[in-house]
PDB file of C-alpha atoms in Angstrom:
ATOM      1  CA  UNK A   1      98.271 138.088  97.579  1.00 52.00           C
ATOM      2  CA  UNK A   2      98.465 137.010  93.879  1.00 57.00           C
ATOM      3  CA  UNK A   3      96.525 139.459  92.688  1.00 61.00           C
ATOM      4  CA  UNK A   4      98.554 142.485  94.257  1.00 59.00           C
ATOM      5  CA  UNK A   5     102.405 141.373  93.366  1.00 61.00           C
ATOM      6  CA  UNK A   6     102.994 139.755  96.612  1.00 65.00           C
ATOM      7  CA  UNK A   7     102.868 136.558  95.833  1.00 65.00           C
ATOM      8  CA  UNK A   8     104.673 135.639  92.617  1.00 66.00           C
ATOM      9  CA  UNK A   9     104.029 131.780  92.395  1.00 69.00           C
ATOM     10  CA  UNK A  10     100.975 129.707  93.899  1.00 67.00           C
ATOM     11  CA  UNK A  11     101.141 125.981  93.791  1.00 68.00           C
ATOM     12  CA  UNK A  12      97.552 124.529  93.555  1.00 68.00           C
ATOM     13  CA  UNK A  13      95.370 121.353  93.412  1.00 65.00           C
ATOM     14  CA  UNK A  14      92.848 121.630  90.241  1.00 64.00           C
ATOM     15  CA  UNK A  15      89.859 119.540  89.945  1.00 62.00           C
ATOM     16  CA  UNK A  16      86.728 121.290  88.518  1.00 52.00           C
ATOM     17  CA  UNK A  17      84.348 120.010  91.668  1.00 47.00           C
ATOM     18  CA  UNK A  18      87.143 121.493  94.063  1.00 44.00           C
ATOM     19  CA  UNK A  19      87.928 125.456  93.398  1.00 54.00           C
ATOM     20  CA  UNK A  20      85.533 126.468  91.450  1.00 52.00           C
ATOM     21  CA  UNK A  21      86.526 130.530  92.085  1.00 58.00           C
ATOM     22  CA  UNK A  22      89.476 129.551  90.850  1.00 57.00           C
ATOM     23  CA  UNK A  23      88.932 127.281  87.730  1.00 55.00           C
ATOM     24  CA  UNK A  24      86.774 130.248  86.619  1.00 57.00           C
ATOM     25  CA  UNK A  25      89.772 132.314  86.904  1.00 59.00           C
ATOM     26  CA  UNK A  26      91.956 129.686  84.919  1.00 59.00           C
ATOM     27  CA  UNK A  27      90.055 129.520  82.364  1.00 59.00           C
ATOM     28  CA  UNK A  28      89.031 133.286  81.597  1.00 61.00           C
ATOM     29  CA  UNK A  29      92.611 134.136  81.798  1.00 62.00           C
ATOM     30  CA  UNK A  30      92.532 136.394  84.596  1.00 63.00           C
ATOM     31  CA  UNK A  31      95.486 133.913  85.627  1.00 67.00           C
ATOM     32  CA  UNK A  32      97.930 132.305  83.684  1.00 69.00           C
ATOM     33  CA  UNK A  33      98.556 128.478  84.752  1.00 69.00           C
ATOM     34  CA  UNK A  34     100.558 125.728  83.962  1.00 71.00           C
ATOM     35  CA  UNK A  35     100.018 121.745  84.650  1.00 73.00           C
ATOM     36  CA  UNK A  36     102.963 120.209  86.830  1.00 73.00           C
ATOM     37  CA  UNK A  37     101.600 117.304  86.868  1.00 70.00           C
ATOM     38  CA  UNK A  38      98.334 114.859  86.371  1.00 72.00           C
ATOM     39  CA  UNK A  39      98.594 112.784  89.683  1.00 75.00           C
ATOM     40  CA  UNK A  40      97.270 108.761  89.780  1.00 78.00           C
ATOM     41  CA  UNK A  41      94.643 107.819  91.762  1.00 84.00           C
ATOM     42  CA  UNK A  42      95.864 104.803  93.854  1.00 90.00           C
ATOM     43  CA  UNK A  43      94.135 102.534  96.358  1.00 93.00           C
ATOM     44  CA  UNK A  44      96.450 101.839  99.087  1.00 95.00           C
ATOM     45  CA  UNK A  45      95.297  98.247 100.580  1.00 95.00           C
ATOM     46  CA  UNK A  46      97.188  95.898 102.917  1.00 95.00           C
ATOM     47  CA  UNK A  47      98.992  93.148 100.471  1.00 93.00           C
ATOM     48  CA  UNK A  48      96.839  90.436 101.119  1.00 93.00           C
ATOM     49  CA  UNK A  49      93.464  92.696 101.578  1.00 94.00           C
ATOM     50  CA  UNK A  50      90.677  90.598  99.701  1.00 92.00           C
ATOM     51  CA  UNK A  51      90.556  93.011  96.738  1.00 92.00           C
ATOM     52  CA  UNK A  52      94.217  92.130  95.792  1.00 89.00           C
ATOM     53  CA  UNK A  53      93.070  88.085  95.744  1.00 81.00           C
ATOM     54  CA  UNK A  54      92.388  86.206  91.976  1.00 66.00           C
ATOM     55  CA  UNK A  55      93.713  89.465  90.469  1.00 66.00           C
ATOM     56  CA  UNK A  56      95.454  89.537  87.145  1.00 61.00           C
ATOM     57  CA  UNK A  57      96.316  92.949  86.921  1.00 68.00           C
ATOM     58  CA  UNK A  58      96.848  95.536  89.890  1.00 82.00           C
ATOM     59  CA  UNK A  59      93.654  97.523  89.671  1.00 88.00           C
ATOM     60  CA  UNK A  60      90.754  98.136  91.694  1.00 92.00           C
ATOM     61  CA  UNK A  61      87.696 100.047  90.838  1.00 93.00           C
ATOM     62  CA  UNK A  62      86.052 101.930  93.081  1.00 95.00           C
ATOM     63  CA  UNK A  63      82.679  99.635  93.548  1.00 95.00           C
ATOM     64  CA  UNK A  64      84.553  97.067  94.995  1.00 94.00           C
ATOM     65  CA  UNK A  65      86.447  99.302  97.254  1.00 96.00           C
ATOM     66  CA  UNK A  66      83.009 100.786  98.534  1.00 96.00           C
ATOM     67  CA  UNK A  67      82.310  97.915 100.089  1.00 95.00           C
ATOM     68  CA  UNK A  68      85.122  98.170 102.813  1.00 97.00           C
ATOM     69  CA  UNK A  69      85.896 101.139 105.351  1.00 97.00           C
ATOM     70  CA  UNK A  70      87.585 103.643 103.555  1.00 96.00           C
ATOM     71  CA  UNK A  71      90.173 106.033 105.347  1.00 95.00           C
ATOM     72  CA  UNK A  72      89.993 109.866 103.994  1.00 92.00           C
ATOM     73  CA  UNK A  73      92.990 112.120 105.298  1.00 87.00           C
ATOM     74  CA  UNK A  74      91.412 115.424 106.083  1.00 85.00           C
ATOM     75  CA  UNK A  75      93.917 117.680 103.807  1.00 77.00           C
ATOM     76  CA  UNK A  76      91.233 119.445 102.182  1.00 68.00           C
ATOM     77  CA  UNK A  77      91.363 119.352  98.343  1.00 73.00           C
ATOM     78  CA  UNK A  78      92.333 115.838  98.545  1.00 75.00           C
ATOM     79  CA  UNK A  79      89.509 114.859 100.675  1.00 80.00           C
ATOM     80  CA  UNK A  80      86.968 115.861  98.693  1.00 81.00           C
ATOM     81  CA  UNK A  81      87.910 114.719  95.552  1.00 81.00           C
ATOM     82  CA  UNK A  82      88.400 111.534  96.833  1.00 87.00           C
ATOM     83  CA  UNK A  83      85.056 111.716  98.150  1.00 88.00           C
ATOM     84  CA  UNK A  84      83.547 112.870  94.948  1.00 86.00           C
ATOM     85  CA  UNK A  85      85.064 110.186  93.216  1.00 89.00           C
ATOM     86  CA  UNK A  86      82.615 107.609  94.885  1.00 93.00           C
ATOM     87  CA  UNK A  87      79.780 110.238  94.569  1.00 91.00           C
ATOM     88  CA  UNK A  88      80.084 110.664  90.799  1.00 88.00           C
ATOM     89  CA  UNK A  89      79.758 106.589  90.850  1.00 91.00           C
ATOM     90  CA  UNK A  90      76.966 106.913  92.305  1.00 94.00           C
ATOM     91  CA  UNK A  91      78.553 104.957  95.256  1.00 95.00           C
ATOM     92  CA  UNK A  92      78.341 105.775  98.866  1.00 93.00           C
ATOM     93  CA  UNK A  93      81.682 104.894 100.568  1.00 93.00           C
ATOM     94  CA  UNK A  94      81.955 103.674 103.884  1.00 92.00           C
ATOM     95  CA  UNK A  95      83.849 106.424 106.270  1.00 92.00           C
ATOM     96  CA  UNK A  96      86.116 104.137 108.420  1.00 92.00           C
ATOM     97  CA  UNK A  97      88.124 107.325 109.778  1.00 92.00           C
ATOM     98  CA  UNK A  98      88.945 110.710 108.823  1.00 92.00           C
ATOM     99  CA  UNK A  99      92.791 111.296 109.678  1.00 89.00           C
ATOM    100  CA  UNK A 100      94.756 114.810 109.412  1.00 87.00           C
ATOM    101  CA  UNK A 101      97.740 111.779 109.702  1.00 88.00           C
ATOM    102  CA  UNK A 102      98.905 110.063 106.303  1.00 88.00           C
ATOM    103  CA  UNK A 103     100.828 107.717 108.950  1.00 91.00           C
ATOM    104  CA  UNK A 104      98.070 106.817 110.740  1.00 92.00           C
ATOM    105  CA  UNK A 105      95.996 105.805 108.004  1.00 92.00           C
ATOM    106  CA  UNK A 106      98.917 103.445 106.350  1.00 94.00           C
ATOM    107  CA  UNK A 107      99.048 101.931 109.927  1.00 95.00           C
ATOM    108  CA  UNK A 108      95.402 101.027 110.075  1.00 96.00           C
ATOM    109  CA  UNK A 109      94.971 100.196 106.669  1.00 96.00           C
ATOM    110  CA  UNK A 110      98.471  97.528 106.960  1.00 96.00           C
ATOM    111  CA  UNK A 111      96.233  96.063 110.084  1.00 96.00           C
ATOM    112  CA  UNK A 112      92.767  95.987 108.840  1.00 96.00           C
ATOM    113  CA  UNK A 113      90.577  95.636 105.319  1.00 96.00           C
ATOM    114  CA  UNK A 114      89.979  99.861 105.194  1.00 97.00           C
ATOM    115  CA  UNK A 115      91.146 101.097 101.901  1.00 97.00           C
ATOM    116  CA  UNK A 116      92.622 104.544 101.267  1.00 96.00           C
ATOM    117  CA  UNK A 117      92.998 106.578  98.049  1.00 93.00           C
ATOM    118  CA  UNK A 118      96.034 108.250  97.197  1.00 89.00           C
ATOM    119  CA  UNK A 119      97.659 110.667  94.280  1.00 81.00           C
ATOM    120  CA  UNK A 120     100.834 109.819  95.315  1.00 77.00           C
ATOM    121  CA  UNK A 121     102.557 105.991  95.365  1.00 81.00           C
ATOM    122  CA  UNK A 122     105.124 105.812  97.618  1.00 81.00           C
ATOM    123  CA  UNK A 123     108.464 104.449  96.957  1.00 83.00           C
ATOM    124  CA  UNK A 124     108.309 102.263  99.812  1.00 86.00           C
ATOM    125  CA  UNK A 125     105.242  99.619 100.307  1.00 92.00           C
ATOM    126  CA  UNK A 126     105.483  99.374 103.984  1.00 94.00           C
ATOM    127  CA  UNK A 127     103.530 100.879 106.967  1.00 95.00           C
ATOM    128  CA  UNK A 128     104.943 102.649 109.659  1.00 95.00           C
ATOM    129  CA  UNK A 129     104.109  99.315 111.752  1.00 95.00           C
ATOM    130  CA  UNK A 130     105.920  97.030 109.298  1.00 96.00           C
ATOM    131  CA  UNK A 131     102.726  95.720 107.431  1.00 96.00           C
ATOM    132  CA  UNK A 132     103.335  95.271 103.536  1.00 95.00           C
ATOM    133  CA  UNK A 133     100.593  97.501 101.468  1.00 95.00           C
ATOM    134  CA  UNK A 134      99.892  97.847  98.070  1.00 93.00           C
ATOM    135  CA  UNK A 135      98.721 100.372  96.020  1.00 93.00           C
ATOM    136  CA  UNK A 136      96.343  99.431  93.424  1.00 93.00           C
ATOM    137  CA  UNK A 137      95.566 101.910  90.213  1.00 89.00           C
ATOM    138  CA  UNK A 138      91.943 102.808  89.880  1.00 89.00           C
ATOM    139  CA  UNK A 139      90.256 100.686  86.717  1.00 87.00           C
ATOM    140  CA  UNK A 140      87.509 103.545  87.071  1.00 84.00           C
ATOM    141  CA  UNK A 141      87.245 106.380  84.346  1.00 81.00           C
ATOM    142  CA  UNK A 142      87.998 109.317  86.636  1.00 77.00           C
ATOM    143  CA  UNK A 143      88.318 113.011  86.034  1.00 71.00           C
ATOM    144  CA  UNK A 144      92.106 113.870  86.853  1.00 65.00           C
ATOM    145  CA  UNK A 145      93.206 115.986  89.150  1.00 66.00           C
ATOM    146  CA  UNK A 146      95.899 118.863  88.406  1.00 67.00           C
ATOM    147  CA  UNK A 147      98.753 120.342  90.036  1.00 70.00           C
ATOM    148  CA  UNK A 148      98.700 123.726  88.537  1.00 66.00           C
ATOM    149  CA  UNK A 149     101.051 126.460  89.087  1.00 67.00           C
ATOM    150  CA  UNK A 150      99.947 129.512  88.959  1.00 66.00           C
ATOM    151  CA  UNK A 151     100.807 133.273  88.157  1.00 66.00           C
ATOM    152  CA  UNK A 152      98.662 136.564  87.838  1.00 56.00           C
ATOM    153  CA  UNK A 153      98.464 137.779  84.432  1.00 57.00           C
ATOM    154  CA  UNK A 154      98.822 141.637  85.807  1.00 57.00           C
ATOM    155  CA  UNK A 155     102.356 140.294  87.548  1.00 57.00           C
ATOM    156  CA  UNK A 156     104.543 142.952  85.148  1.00 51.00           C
ATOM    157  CA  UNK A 157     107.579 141.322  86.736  1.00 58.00           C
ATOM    158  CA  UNK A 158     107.206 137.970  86.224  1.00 64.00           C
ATOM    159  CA  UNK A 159     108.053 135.501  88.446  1.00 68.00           C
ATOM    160  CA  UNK A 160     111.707 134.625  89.863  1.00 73.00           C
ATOM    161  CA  UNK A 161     114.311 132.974  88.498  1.00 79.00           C
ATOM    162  CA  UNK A 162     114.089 130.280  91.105  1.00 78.00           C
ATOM    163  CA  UNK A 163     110.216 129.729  90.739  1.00 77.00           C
ATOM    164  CA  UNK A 164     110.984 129.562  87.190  1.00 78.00           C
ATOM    165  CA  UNK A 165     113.571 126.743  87.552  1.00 83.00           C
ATOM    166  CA  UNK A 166     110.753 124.871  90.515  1.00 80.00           C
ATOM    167  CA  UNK A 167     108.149 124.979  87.811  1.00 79.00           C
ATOM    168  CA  UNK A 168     110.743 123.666  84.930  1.00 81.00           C
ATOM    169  CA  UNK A 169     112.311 121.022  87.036  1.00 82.00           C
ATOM    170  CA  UNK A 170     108.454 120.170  87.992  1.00 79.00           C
ATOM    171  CA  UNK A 171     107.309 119.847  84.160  1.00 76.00           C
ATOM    172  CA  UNK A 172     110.511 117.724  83.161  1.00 78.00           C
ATOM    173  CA  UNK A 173     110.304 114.982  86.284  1.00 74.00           C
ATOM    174  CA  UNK A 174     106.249 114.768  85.415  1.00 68.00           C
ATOM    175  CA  UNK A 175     106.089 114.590  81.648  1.00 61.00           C
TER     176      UNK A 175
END
């Protein structure tokens, strides 16, 4: 759909271990692209999880968070990022659950020690089930994921005036 016109604007995750077809395609210039935004990586924890105890500074690396049930949601690109995170480590994280359901995994993570990583923080640090969590940056040096968007470089037209504005707005609220 890009390629042919019908598609003006495609919204992507980037992370070199994720779309490879695609990175190749980024960076021969078959596509032009432009960075929205460089998520975090969080750890979202219950408040009083052990990994938030005799802390002076709110990170985690990913070591210690190996060593409890980890919840992965099941989105795709996000998945397997995450879980390439620990690979890369050369950790092995424990699979607690594997959730299509960000809800689900806040409630289960507010109620037990699993851990889930994020790229977003939310503005509110409460699970559905009224359990306080924190989020926790990662202390690890970690390759950054992307939020690219995307055009084809054969698109004559360019994109529309309102895609244009999504991507500016985008760019400004992220820098």
């Amino acid at each position: 759909p890009l390629e042919n016109g019908d598609v003006d604007l495609l919204l992507t995750f980037r992370s070199g271990m994720i779309q490879p077809e695609l990175d190749r395609k980024v960076d021969n210039g078959d596509v032009y692209s432009r960075v929205l935004c460089r998520p975090n990586t969080y750890a979202m924890v219950r408040a009083d999880h052990p990994v938030c105890q005799n802390k002076a500074n709110a990170t985690v690396t990913l070591k210690e968070l190996a060593q409890y049930p980890n919840i992965f949601i099941n989105d795709g690109p996000a998945h397997t990022h995450f879980y390439s995170l620990y690979q890369n480590a050369g950790l092995s994280p424990k699979v607690g659950m594997v959730s299509t359901i960000s809800t689900m995994a806040q409630s289960v993570v507010g109620k037990t020690e699993a851990v889930s990583l994020r790229l977003v923080r939310p503005s509110i640090s409460v699970s559905p089930l009224g359990d306080r969590l924190a989020y926790l940056e990662l202390a690890d040096e970690i390759e950054w994921p992307q939020v690219l968007a995307i055009t084809h470089k054969n698109n004559q037209s360019g994109i529309s005036k309102r895609a244009e504005a999504f991507v500016d707005v985008c760019q400004r609220k992220f820098d």
